[in-house]
Short mmCIF file of N, CA and C and ligand atoms in Angstrom, two decimals:
data_model
loop_
_atom_site.label_atom_id
_atom_site.label_comp_id
_atom_site.label_asym_id
_atom_site.label_seq_id
_atom_site.Cartn_x
_atom_site.Cartn_y
_atom_site.Cartn_z
N MET D 18 143.77 64.65 97.06
CA MET D 18 142.60 65.48 96.80
C MET D 18 141.43 65.05 97.66
N PRO D 19 140.76 66.01 98.34
CA PRO D 19 139.64 65.59 99.18
C PRO D 19 138.55 64.94 98.37
N ALA D 20 137.79 64.07 99.02
CA ALA D 20 136.77 63.28 98.29
C ALA D 20 135.80 64.18 97.55
N SER D 21 135.41 65.30 98.18
CA SER D 21 134.40 66.13 97.55
C SER D 21 134.94 66.76 96.22
N ARG D 22 136.20 67.12 96.24
CA ARG D 22 136.80 67.69 95.01
C ARG D 22 136.90 66.62 93.89
N ARG D 23 137.21 65.44 94.31
CA ARG D 23 137.32 64.30 93.37
C ARG D 23 135.96 64.02 92.73
N VAL D 24 134.92 64.08 93.57
CA VAL D 24 133.58 63.84 93.10
C VAL D 24 133.13 64.95 92.14
N THR D 25 133.36 66.20 92.54
CA THR D 25 132.98 67.36 91.75
C THR D 25 133.69 67.28 90.38
N ARG D 26 134.90 66.93 90.36
CA ARG D 26 135.69 66.85 89.12
C ARG D 26 135.13 65.73 88.25
N ALA D 27 134.82 64.58 88.86
CA ALA D 27 134.30 63.47 88.11
C ALA D 27 132.96 63.81 87.46
N VAL D 28 132.11 64.54 88.17
CA VAL D 28 130.84 65.01 87.62
C VAL D 28 131.07 65.93 86.41
N ALA D 29 131.99 66.84 86.59
CA ALA D 29 132.29 67.76 85.47
C ALA D 29 132.85 67.04 84.29
N GLU D 30 133.66 66.05 84.52
CA GLU D 30 134.22 65.27 83.38
C GLU D 30 133.11 64.52 82.63
N VAL D 31 132.22 63.94 83.37
CA VAL D 31 131.10 63.23 82.73
C VAL D 31 130.24 64.21 81.93
N LEU D 32 129.93 65.34 82.53
CA LEU D 32 129.12 66.35 81.81
C LEU D 32 129.79 66.85 80.57
N ASP D 33 131.14 66.92 80.62
CA ASP D 33 131.91 67.33 79.42
C ASP D 33 131.71 66.38 78.27
N LEU D 34 131.41 65.14 78.57
CA LEU D 34 131.23 64.11 77.54
C LEU D 34 129.81 64.17 76.92
N ALA D 35 128.97 65.01 77.50
CA ALA D 35 127.55 65.08 77.08
C ALA D 35 127.47 65.38 75.59
N PRO D 36 126.51 64.75 74.95
CA PRO D 36 126.30 65.04 73.50
C PRO D 36 126.01 66.53 73.29
N ARG D 37 126.47 67.04 72.24
CA ARG D 37 126.36 68.52 72.03
C ARG D 37 124.99 68.91 71.44
N LYS D 38 124.28 67.95 70.97
CA LYS D 38 122.96 68.28 70.42
C LYS D 38 121.90 67.48 71.13
N GLY D 39 120.74 68.09 71.32
CA GLY D 39 119.61 67.37 71.87
C GLY D 39 119.66 67.38 73.39
N GLU D 40 118.62 66.82 73.98
CA GLU D 40 118.48 66.83 75.42
C GLU D 40 119.50 65.87 76.03
N VAL D 41 120.13 66.30 77.09
CA VAL D 41 121.10 65.47 77.78
C VAL D 41 120.38 64.69 78.89
N THR D 42 120.27 63.41 78.69
CA THR D 42 119.63 62.56 79.70
C THR D 42 120.69 61.71 80.36
N LEU D 43 120.36 61.11 81.47
CA LEU D 43 121.32 60.30 82.21
C LEU D 43 121.75 59.12 81.31
N GLN D 44 120.77 58.55 80.59
CA GLN D 44 121.12 57.40 79.72
C GLN D 44 122.11 57.85 78.64
N ARG D 45 121.95 59.03 78.11
CA ARG D 45 122.90 59.49 77.10
C ARG D 45 124.27 59.75 77.69
N LEU D 46 124.30 60.17 78.95
CA LEU D 46 125.58 60.37 79.60
C LEU D 46 126.30 59.00 79.81
N VAL D 47 125.48 57.99 80.21
CA VAL D 47 126.03 56.64 80.37
C VAL D 47 126.63 56.19 79.03
N ASP D 48 125.89 56.42 77.95
CA ASP D 48 126.36 56.04 76.61
C ASP D 48 127.65 56.79 76.25
N ALA D 49 127.68 58.06 76.63
CA ALA D 49 128.86 58.86 76.30
C ALA D 49 130.07 58.37 77.10
N VAL D 50 129.89 58.02 78.34
CA VAL D 50 131.00 57.43 79.13
C VAL D 50 131.47 56.10 78.54
N SER D 51 130.50 55.33 78.08
CA SER D 51 130.79 54.07 77.48
C SER D 51 131.68 54.25 76.20
N THR D 52 131.26 55.22 75.37
CA THR D 52 132.01 55.54 74.15
C THR D 52 133.41 56.01 74.48
N ASP D 53 133.49 56.85 75.50
CA ASP D 53 134.77 57.41 75.91
C ASP D 53 135.72 56.34 76.39
N ARG D 54 135.20 55.33 77.10
CA ARG D 54 136.04 54.25 77.59
C ARG D 54 136.29 53.15 76.55
N GLY D 55 135.50 53.15 75.50
CA GLY D 55 135.60 52.12 74.52
C GLY D 55 135.13 50.77 75.02
N ARG D 56 134.19 50.80 75.98
CA ARG D 56 133.59 49.58 76.55
C ARG D 56 132.09 49.78 76.67
N ASP D 57 131.37 48.79 76.20
CA ASP D 57 129.92 48.89 76.26
C ASP D 57 129.44 48.89 77.73
N ILE D 58 128.46 49.72 78.00
CA ILE D 58 127.75 49.68 79.28
C ILE D 58 126.29 49.35 79.00
N GLU D 59 125.83 48.23 79.53
CA GLU D 59 124.43 47.89 79.38
C GLU D 59 123.71 48.21 80.69
N VAL D 60 122.52 48.80 80.53
CA VAL D 60 121.68 49.07 81.70
C VAL D 60 120.47 48.13 81.63
N LYS D 61 120.27 47.37 82.67
CA LYS D 61 119.19 46.40 82.68
C LYS D 61 118.42 46.45 83.99
N MET D 62 117.17 46.09 83.89
CA MET D 62 116.40 45.86 85.06
C MET D 62 116.65 44.40 85.55
N ALA D 63 116.64 44.20 86.86
CA ALA D 63 116.92 42.81 87.32
C ALA D 63 116.21 42.63 88.66
N GLU D 64 116.03 41.36 89.01
CA GLU D 64 115.57 40.99 90.32
C GLU D 64 116.83 40.78 91.14
N LEU D 65 117.19 41.83 91.96
CA LEU D 65 118.35 41.74 92.76
C LEU D 65 117.97 41.27 94.19
N PRO D 66 118.95 40.84 94.95
CA PRO D 66 118.63 40.49 96.33
C PRO D 66 117.96 41.62 97.08
N GLU D 67 117.12 41.31 98.01
CA GLU D 67 116.43 42.35 98.75
C GLU D 67 117.38 43.34 99.38
N GLY D 68 117.10 44.61 99.31
CA GLY D 68 117.96 45.63 99.91
C GLY D 68 119.00 46.16 98.96
N VAL D 69 119.19 45.51 97.81
CA VAL D 69 120.14 45.97 96.84
C VAL D 69 119.43 46.77 95.78
N CYS D 70 119.86 47.99 95.52
CA CYS D 70 119.20 48.84 94.54
C CYS D 70 119.82 48.67 93.16
N GLY D 71 121.12 48.60 93.16
CA GLY D 71 121.83 48.49 91.87
C GLY D 71 123.10 47.72 92.00
N GLN D 72 123.58 47.27 90.92
CA GLN D 72 124.82 46.49 90.95
C GLN D 72 125.59 46.72 89.64
N TRP D 73 126.90 46.86 89.81
CA TRP D 73 127.75 47.04 88.66
C TRP D 73 128.54 45.76 88.45
N ARG D 74 128.29 45.12 87.30
CA ARG D 74 129.03 43.89 87.02
C ARG D 74 130.03 44.14 85.93
N GLN D 75 131.24 43.67 86.16
CA GLN D 75 132.28 43.82 85.17
C GLN D 75 132.48 42.48 84.42
N TYR D 76 132.22 42.49 83.12
CA TYR D 76 132.57 41.34 82.34
C TYR D 76 133.87 41.63 81.61
N ASN D 77 134.41 40.65 80.93
CA ASN D 77 135.66 40.81 80.25
C ASN D 77 135.61 41.97 79.20
N ASP D 78 134.49 42.06 78.51
CA ASP D 78 134.46 43.01 77.39
C ASP D 78 133.41 44.07 77.55
N HIS D 79 132.64 44.03 78.59
CA HIS D 79 131.67 45.13 78.81
C HIS D 79 131.26 45.22 80.28
N ASP D 80 130.53 46.26 80.58
CA ASP D 80 130.01 46.40 81.95
C ASP D 80 128.50 46.37 81.92
N GLU D 81 127.94 46.00 83.05
CA GLU D 81 126.47 46.01 83.16
C GLU D 81 126.09 46.71 84.46
N PHE D 82 125.11 47.63 84.33
CA PHE D 82 124.51 48.22 85.52
C PHE D 82 123.15 47.52 85.69
N LEU D 83 122.96 46.83 86.74
CA LEU D 83 121.66 46.20 86.99
C LEU D 83 120.93 47.06 87.99
N ILE D 84 119.72 47.36 87.69
CA ILE D 84 118.89 48.21 88.54
C ILE D 84 117.72 47.35 89.05
N GLN D 85 117.50 47.42 90.33
CA GLN D 85 116.41 46.63 90.93
C GLN D 85 115.07 46.96 90.26
N ARG D 86 114.34 45.91 89.85
CA ARG D 86 113.07 46.10 89.18
C ARG D 86 112.09 46.82 90.13
N GLY D 87 111.38 47.79 89.53
CA GLY D 87 110.34 48.46 90.30
C GLY D 87 110.85 49.55 91.25
N LEU D 88 112.12 49.83 91.17
CA LEU D 88 112.70 50.84 92.05
C LEU D 88 112.23 52.22 91.66
N PRO D 89 111.72 53.02 92.64
CA PRO D 89 111.23 54.36 92.27
C PRO D 89 112.35 55.33 92.02
N THR D 90 113.54 55.03 92.45
CA THR D 90 114.69 55.93 92.31
C THR D 90 115.65 55.46 91.25
N TRP D 91 115.13 55.05 90.13
CA TRP D 91 115.92 54.50 89.04
C TRP D 91 117.11 55.38 88.66
N ASP D 92 116.82 56.64 88.38
CA ASP D 92 117.87 57.56 87.96
C ASP D 92 118.99 57.70 89.01
N ARG D 93 118.52 57.80 90.27
CA ARG D 93 119.49 57.96 91.33
C ARG D 93 120.43 56.74 91.45
N THR D 94 119.85 55.59 91.29
CA THR D 94 120.64 54.36 91.40
C THR D 94 121.58 54.23 90.20
N LEU D 95 121.07 54.55 89.00
CA LEU D 95 121.86 54.51 87.80
C LEU D 95 123.05 55.48 87.94
N ALA D 96 122.81 56.69 88.40
CA ALA D 96 123.84 57.68 88.57
C ALA D 96 124.84 57.20 89.67
N HIS D 97 124.34 56.56 90.65
CA HIS D 97 125.19 56.02 91.73
C HIS D 97 126.19 54.99 91.17
N GLU D 98 125.65 54.07 90.35
CA GLU D 98 126.52 53.05 89.78
C GLU D 98 127.51 53.66 88.80
N LEU D 99 127.05 54.66 88.04
CA LEU D 99 127.96 55.37 87.13
C LEU D 99 129.09 56.02 87.95
N GLY D 100 128.69 56.53 89.10
CA GLY D 100 129.68 57.16 89.98
C GLY D 100 130.78 56.20 90.42
N HIS D 101 130.39 54.99 90.79
CA HIS D 101 131.38 53.96 91.12
C HIS D 101 132.34 53.76 89.97
N LEU D 102 131.77 53.71 88.78
CA LEU D 102 132.63 53.41 87.56
C LEU D 102 133.59 54.55 87.28
N VAL D 103 133.06 55.81 87.24
CA VAL D 103 133.96 56.89 86.85
C VAL D 103 134.92 57.24 87.98
N LEU D 104 134.58 56.94 89.23
CA LEU D 104 135.46 57.26 90.36
C LEU D 104 136.52 56.17 90.50
N GLY D 105 136.44 55.14 89.69
CA GLY D 105 137.49 54.13 89.70
C GLY D 105 137.30 53.09 90.78
N HIS D 106 136.09 52.98 91.28
CA HIS D 106 135.83 51.89 92.24
C HIS D 106 135.76 50.59 91.50
N ASP D 107 135.72 49.48 92.20
CA ASP D 107 135.59 48.20 91.55
C ASP D 107 134.17 47.73 91.49
N GLY D 108 133.79 47.26 90.33
CA GLY D 108 132.50 46.58 90.25
C GLY D 108 132.70 45.14 90.66
N ILE D 109 131.64 44.36 90.49
CA ILE D 109 131.73 42.95 90.87
C ILE D 109 132.13 42.16 89.66
N ALA D 110 133.33 41.50 89.77
CA ALA D 110 133.73 40.62 88.70
C ALA D 110 132.71 39.50 88.57
N VAL D 111 132.39 39.12 87.37
CA VAL D 111 131.25 38.25 87.16
C VAL D 111 131.33 36.96 87.92
N ALA D 112 132.53 36.42 88.02
CA ALA D 112 132.69 35.13 88.76
C ALA D 112 132.23 35.24 90.19
N GLU D 113 132.32 36.44 90.75
CA GLU D 113 131.95 36.65 92.14
C GLU D 113 130.46 36.81 92.37
N VAL D 114 129.71 37.04 91.29
CA VAL D 114 128.33 37.43 91.49
C VAL D 114 127.52 36.35 92.18
N ALA D 115 127.72 35.11 91.75
CA ALA D 115 126.99 34.01 92.34
C ALA D 115 127.32 33.88 93.85
N ARG D 116 128.55 33.97 94.16
CA ARG D 116 128.99 33.82 95.57
C ARG D 116 128.36 34.93 96.40
N ARG D 117 128.42 36.11 95.89
CA ARG D 117 127.87 37.26 96.69
C ARG D 117 126.37 37.15 96.85
N ALA D 118 125.71 36.70 95.84
CA ALA D 118 124.27 36.55 95.90
C ALA D 118 123.91 35.57 97.06
N THR D 119 124.74 34.57 97.22
CA THR D 119 124.52 33.62 98.31
C THR D 119 124.81 34.30 99.66
N GLU D 120 125.87 35.00 99.68
CA GLU D 120 126.25 35.70 100.93
C GLU D 120 125.16 36.64 101.45
N ILE D 121 124.64 37.38 100.44
CA ILE D 121 123.73 38.43 100.85
C ILE D 121 122.42 37.86 101.38
N ALA D 122 122.11 36.66 100.95
CA ALA D 122 120.88 35.99 101.45
C ALA D 122 121.14 35.38 102.82
N SER D 123 122.38 35.38 103.25
CA SER D 123 122.66 34.70 104.55
C SER D 123 122.86 35.76 105.64
N ASP D 124 123.39 35.32 106.76
CA ASP D 124 123.62 36.22 107.88
C ASP D 124 124.78 37.20 107.62
N ASP D 125 125.45 36.98 106.54
CA ASP D 125 126.56 37.87 106.24
C ASP D 125 126.08 39.29 105.80
N LEU D 126 124.84 39.47 105.83
CA LEU D 126 124.22 40.72 105.51
C LEU D 126 124.97 41.91 106.17
N ILE D 127 125.38 41.67 107.42
CA ILE D 127 126.04 42.70 108.18
C ILE D 127 127.33 43.18 107.56
N SER D 128 127.96 42.30 106.79
CA SER D 128 129.22 42.68 106.20
C SER D 128 128.95 43.67 105.02
N TYR D 129 127.71 43.73 104.62
CA TYR D 129 127.43 44.71 103.58
C TYR D 129 127.07 46.07 104.26
N MET D 130 127.57 47.09 103.72
CA MET D 130 127.29 48.37 104.36
C MET D 130 125.93 48.86 103.97
N LEU D 131 125.24 49.37 104.93
CA LEU D 131 123.92 49.96 104.72
C LEU D 131 124.11 51.44 104.40
N ASN D 132 123.66 51.80 103.21
CA ASN D 132 123.79 53.21 102.85
C ASN D 132 122.63 53.98 103.52
N GLN D 133 123.00 54.89 104.41
CA GLN D 133 121.99 55.53 105.22
C GLN D 133 121.02 56.41 104.39
N ARG D 134 121.58 57.03 103.36
CA ARG D 134 120.75 58.02 102.64
C ARG D 134 119.73 57.34 101.73
N THR D 135 120.08 56.27 101.15
CA THR D 135 119.16 55.64 100.18
C THR D 135 118.53 54.39 100.74
N GLY D 136 119.09 53.90 101.80
CA GLY D 136 118.61 52.60 102.33
C GLY D 136 119.10 51.48 101.41
N CYS D 137 120.08 51.79 100.59
CA CYS D 137 120.60 50.73 99.71
C CYS D 137 121.93 50.21 100.26
N MET D 138 122.17 48.97 99.97
CA MET D 138 123.43 48.41 100.45
C MET D 138 124.41 48.26 99.33
N GLY D 139 125.65 48.42 99.64
CA GLY D 139 126.71 48.20 98.67
C GLY D 139 127.83 47.49 99.35
N PRO D 140 128.60 46.76 98.56
CA PRO D 140 129.70 45.94 99.13
C PRO D 140 130.99 46.75 99.32
N GLY D 141 131.02 47.97 98.88
CA GLY D 141 132.27 48.70 98.76
C GLY D 141 132.79 49.36 99.98
N GLY D 142 131.98 49.46 101.05
CA GLY D 142 132.45 50.19 102.22
C GLY D 142 131.87 51.58 102.24
N GLU D 143 131.84 52.17 103.43
CA GLU D 143 131.11 53.42 103.65
C GLU D 143 131.62 54.60 102.80
N ASP D 144 132.97 54.76 102.75
CA ASP D 144 133.51 55.91 102.03
C ASP D 144 133.15 55.85 100.56
N ILE D 145 133.33 54.68 100.01
CA ILE D 145 133.07 54.51 98.58
C ILE D 145 131.58 54.73 98.28
N GLU D 146 130.75 54.19 99.11
CA GLU D 146 129.32 54.39 98.93
C GLU D 146 128.91 55.85 99.05
N GLN D 147 129.54 56.56 99.97
CA GLN D 147 129.30 57.98 100.16
C GLN D 147 129.72 58.76 98.94
N ASP D 148 130.88 58.45 98.41
CA ASP D 148 131.35 59.11 97.18
C ASP D 148 130.39 58.90 96.02
N ALA D 149 129.93 57.66 95.89
CA ALA D 149 129.00 57.33 94.77
C ALA D 149 127.68 58.09 94.96
N GLU D 150 127.25 58.19 96.26
CA GLU D 150 126.01 58.94 96.52
C GLU D 150 126.18 60.41 96.21
N ASP D 151 127.31 60.97 96.64
CA ASP D 151 127.60 62.38 96.37
C ASP D 151 127.65 62.64 94.84
N PHE D 152 128.31 61.73 94.15
CA PHE D 152 128.36 61.84 92.70
C PHE D 152 126.95 61.87 92.11
N ALA D 153 126.14 60.91 92.52
CA ALA D 153 124.78 60.79 91.98
C ALA D 153 123.99 62.06 92.25
N ALA D 154 124.07 62.56 93.46
CA ALA D 154 123.27 63.74 93.82
C ALA D 154 123.72 64.94 92.99
N LEU D 155 125.02 65.11 92.88
CA LEU D 155 125.54 66.30 92.13
C LEU D 155 125.26 66.19 90.63
N LEU D 156 125.43 64.95 90.13
CA LEU D 156 125.21 64.75 88.68
C LEU D 156 123.77 65.04 88.37
N LEU D 157 122.84 64.50 89.14
CA LEU D 157 121.43 64.69 88.80
C LEU D 157 121.05 66.16 88.97
N TYR D 158 121.62 66.80 89.98
CA TYR D 158 121.34 68.22 90.20
C TYR D 158 121.82 69.04 89.00
N ARG D 159 123.05 68.79 88.55
CA ARG D 159 123.60 69.50 87.39
C ARG D 159 122.77 69.17 86.13
N LEU D 160 122.42 67.92 85.98
CA LEU D 160 121.65 67.48 84.84
C LEU D 160 120.30 68.18 84.77
N GLY D 161 119.68 68.37 85.91
CA GLY D 161 118.42 68.99 85.99
C GLY D 161 118.46 70.49 85.62
N ARG D 162 119.63 71.08 85.82
CA ARG D 162 119.82 72.50 85.53
C ARG D 162 120.39 72.73 84.13
N MET D 163 120.73 71.65 83.45
CA MET D 163 121.43 71.76 82.21
C MET D 163 120.45 72.30 81.13
N PRO D 164 120.82 73.36 80.47
CA PRO D 164 119.95 73.86 79.38
C PRO D 164 119.98 72.86 78.24
N SER D 165 118.89 72.70 77.51
CA SER D 165 118.86 71.75 76.41
C SER D 165 119.74 72.26 75.27
N ASP D 166 119.93 73.57 75.23
CA ASP D 166 120.85 74.11 74.18
C ASP D 166 122.24 74.10 74.72
N ARG D 167 123.07 73.23 74.20
CA ARG D 167 124.41 73.03 74.70
C ARG D 167 125.27 74.29 74.70
N SER D 168 125.02 75.18 73.73
CA SER D 168 125.90 76.36 73.58
C SER D 168 125.79 77.25 74.81
N SER D 169 124.71 77.19 75.54
CA SER D 169 124.60 78.05 76.71
C SER D 169 125.26 77.48 77.96
N ILE D 170 125.74 76.23 77.83
CA ILE D 170 126.36 75.64 79.02
C ILE D 170 127.57 76.41 79.51
N VAL D 171 128.36 76.93 78.55
CA VAL D 171 129.53 77.69 78.91
C VAL D 171 129.18 78.89 79.76
N GLN D 172 128.08 79.51 79.37
CA GLN D 172 127.62 80.66 80.11
C GLN D 172 127.23 80.26 81.57
N VAL D 173 126.55 79.11 81.63
CA VAL D 173 126.18 78.63 82.97
C VAL D 173 127.40 78.39 83.80
N ARG D 174 128.41 77.75 83.19
CA ARG D 174 129.66 77.52 83.91
C ARG D 174 130.30 78.78 84.40
N LEU D 175 130.38 79.78 83.53
CA LEU D 175 130.97 81.08 83.91
C LEU D 175 130.15 81.66 85.03
N GLY D 176 128.83 81.60 84.93
CA GLY D 176 127.99 82.10 85.92
C GLY D 176 128.31 81.47 87.30
N GLU D 177 128.53 80.16 87.26
CA GLU D 177 128.83 79.48 88.49
C GLU D 177 130.18 79.86 89.07
N ALA D 178 131.11 80.12 88.15
CA ALA D 178 132.45 80.45 88.60
C ALA D 178 132.50 81.81 89.27
N PHE D 179 131.73 82.75 88.72
CA PHE D 179 131.81 84.11 89.24
C PHE D 179 130.68 84.48 90.20
N GLY D 180 129.61 83.71 90.14
CA GLY D 180 128.38 84.08 90.83
C GLY D 180 128.37 83.64 92.26
ZN1 ZN O 209 127.12 51.72 95.69
#
């Protein structure tokens, strides 16, 4: 399946998990994905190495999305990390975190891919970062257009299919 189709489908799957009542926020979607997987996802602010916007850490029993403190694009970064997770990319196993933090402060910076669109770096390689970026962009776009009344979503979907 082409990357774009995979991303589009992942976004649709996440939106399908959206709570049926109340406003659908990104945080609520993260919670819904967490419930669906049966694994807690904690979202925290953190002081990450310079140039890193977000980080997904995998613990034995839960996941953590760390977002760089003071980042103006919080939502975008959170959606990006969620994209990595639902697209089946690998987060950073916790034992590796310390080692990577050292690497990123050294000349090994070059081994980290620079994400052109956000100026954020990720360890996963260009394709994976691009997928996560596409996911984030599409998810936030769809989220922004989502009616607060869940019952009308079906109509929106139909409108998209035929329109
Ligand atoms: Zn990334």
